[in-house]
Amino acid sequence: VHSGEIALPGGRRDGIEPYPVATALREAHEELGLETRHLELLGALTPLYIPVSGTVVTPVVAATTTRPELTPSPREVRAVHLGDLTRLAGTRELGRFETAVGSIVAPAFRIEHAVVWGATAMILNELLWVYQDIAGR
């Protein structure tokens, strides 16, 4: 359902792996080749229901002190967009979008001539609020 969209790494739980952390780490490794042993897990954001696919996403946030080497899977990833949260905040806007469930007003971000919206933008929006709250901005 979401093929071709700009999205964060993620996917469905595999068997009995501990959700959401093990799922997030496995998907980041499968999609981006990210060596997850170098990550510091920070926590999870608010679970988000996505009506179009009927799924609930629980975003997991992790950090690293160095820029990770990525080896994107050509089967799953067309392009990787890297950036920092400070610059991302400057591109935040509200947009009106037509969806299968009707017209919605939702956060959106402009990244490299593309508009990121929907669930990915909602997750990024919450991440920015948490980041700015922690940073005292």
C-alpha positions as MATLAB code, in Angstrom:
seq = 'VHSGEIALPGGRRDGIEPYPVATALREAHEELGLETRHLELLGALTPLYIPVSGTVVTPVVAATTTRPELTPSPREVRAVHLGDLTRLAGTRELGRFETAVGSIVAPAFRIEHAVVWGATAMILNELLWVYQDIAGR';
ca = [
       0.000    0.000    0.000;
       2.837    2.412    0.817;
       5.280    1.384   -1.909;
       7.015    4.355   -3.533;
       6.352    6.750   -0.657;
       9.061    8.570    1.284;
       9.146    6.700    4.557;
      11.216    5.802    7.567;
      12.590    2.260    7.785;
      10.028   -0.145    9.142;
       7.794   -3.084    8.587;
       5.759   -5.808   10.155;
       6.767   -7.875   13.140;
       8.531  -11.107   12.191;
       7.226  -14.063   14.177;
       7.690  -13.721   17.897;
      10.435  -11.051   17.913;
      10.038   -8.513   20.727;
       7.986   -5.633   19.346;
       8.626   -2.821   18.691;
      12.405   -2.613   19.325;
      13.557   -5.860   17.680;
      11.293   -5.199   14.697;
      12.663   -1.675   14.250;
      16.291   -2.796   14.516;
      15.782   -5.692   12.069;
      14.022   -3.468    9.527;
      16.711   -0.754    9.788;
      19.350   -3.390    9.111;
      17.409   -5.053    6.252;
      16.466   -1.809    4.497;
      19.529    0.365    5.148;
      22.288   -2.057    6.146;
      22.475   -0.135    9.419;
      24.719   -1.816   11.972;
      22.375   -1.536   14.918;
      24.893   -2.579   17.581;
      26.267    0.986   17.475;
      22.914    2.571   18.273;
      21.732    3.896   21.601;
      18.018    3.193   21.998;
      16.213    6.288   23.258;
      12.624    5.068   23.390;
       9.418    4.908   21.413;
       7.020    7.554   20.184;
       3.226    7.391   20.259;
       1.746    4.436   18.342;
       0.057    5.698   15.170;
      -2.885    4.075   13.369;
      -2.663    4.259    9.562;
      -6.169    3.841    8.072;
      -5.022    3.200    4.483;
      -3.181   -0.001    5.424;
      -5.038   -0.782    8.653;
      -1.794   -0.950   10.635;
      -0.501    0.513   13.858;
       3.074    1.817   13.765;
       5.145    2.245   16.910;
       8.154    4.436   16.030;
      11.402    3.553   17.817;
      14.027    6.278   18.234;
      17.755    5.595   18.475;
      20.891    7.708   18.208;
      24.520    7.314   17.282;
      27.495    9.569   17.899;
      28.917    9.061   14.409;
      27.355    9.182   10.964;
      26.468    5.568   10.188;
      27.584    3.815    7.038;
      24.507    2.756    5.109;
      24.124    0.077    2.466;
      20.527    0.481    1.247;
      18.757   -2.582   -0.104;
      17.972   -1.928   -3.789;
      14.860   -4.129   -3.410;
      13.407   -1.850   -0.730;
      15.039    1.580   -0.982;
      15.189    3.936   -3.945;
      16.970    6.804   -2.164;
      18.175    7.785    1.284;
      17.605   11.309    2.578;
      19.820   12.330    5.496;
      19.457   15.491    7.487;
      19.316   16.955   10.931;
      16.326   17.781   13.076;
      17.149   21.477   13.287;
      16.999   21.934    9.509;
      13.956   19.677    9.235;
      12.040   21.919   11.655;
      12.470   24.819    9.244;
      10.621   22.944    6.497;
       7.540   22.031    8.571;
       4.205   23.230    7.224;
       0.560   22.217    7.231;
      -0.835   20.824    4.010;
      -4.221   19.651    2.766;
      -4.096   16.160    1.286;
      -6.637   13.976   -0.441;
      -6.633   10.416    0.899;
      -8.731    7.289    0.515;
     -10.586    8.314    3.679;
     -11.154   11.943    2.615;
      -9.437   15.313    2.763;
      -7.135   15.924    5.731;
      -4.978   18.738    7.042;
      -1.707   17.333    8.324;
       1.923   18.227    8.911;
       4.263   18.028    5.953;
       7.961   18.606    5.332;
       9.894   19.600    2.216;
      13.019   17.500    1.747;
      15.122   17.713   -1.410;
      12.266   18.912   -3.659;
       9.858   16.292   -2.277;
       6.951   16.589    0.132;
       6.932   14.188    3.052;
       3.444   13.808    4.463;
       1.124   11.214    5.951;
       2.336    8.858    8.645;
       6.011    9.672    8.038;
       5.390   13.404    8.527;
       3.269   12.756   11.613;
       6.082   10.683   13.133;
       8.699   13.309   12.241;
       6.454   16.027   13.677;
       6.201   14.245   17.042;
       9.943   13.565   17.025;
      10.599   17.282   16.461;
       8.298   18.268   19.339;
      10.062   15.851   21.683;
      13.493   16.992   20.490;
      12.633   20.673   20.856;
      11.134   20.057   24.308;
      14.277   18.253   25.474;
      16.551   20.882   23.910;
      14.547   23.634   25.639;
      13.535   25.395   22.439;
];
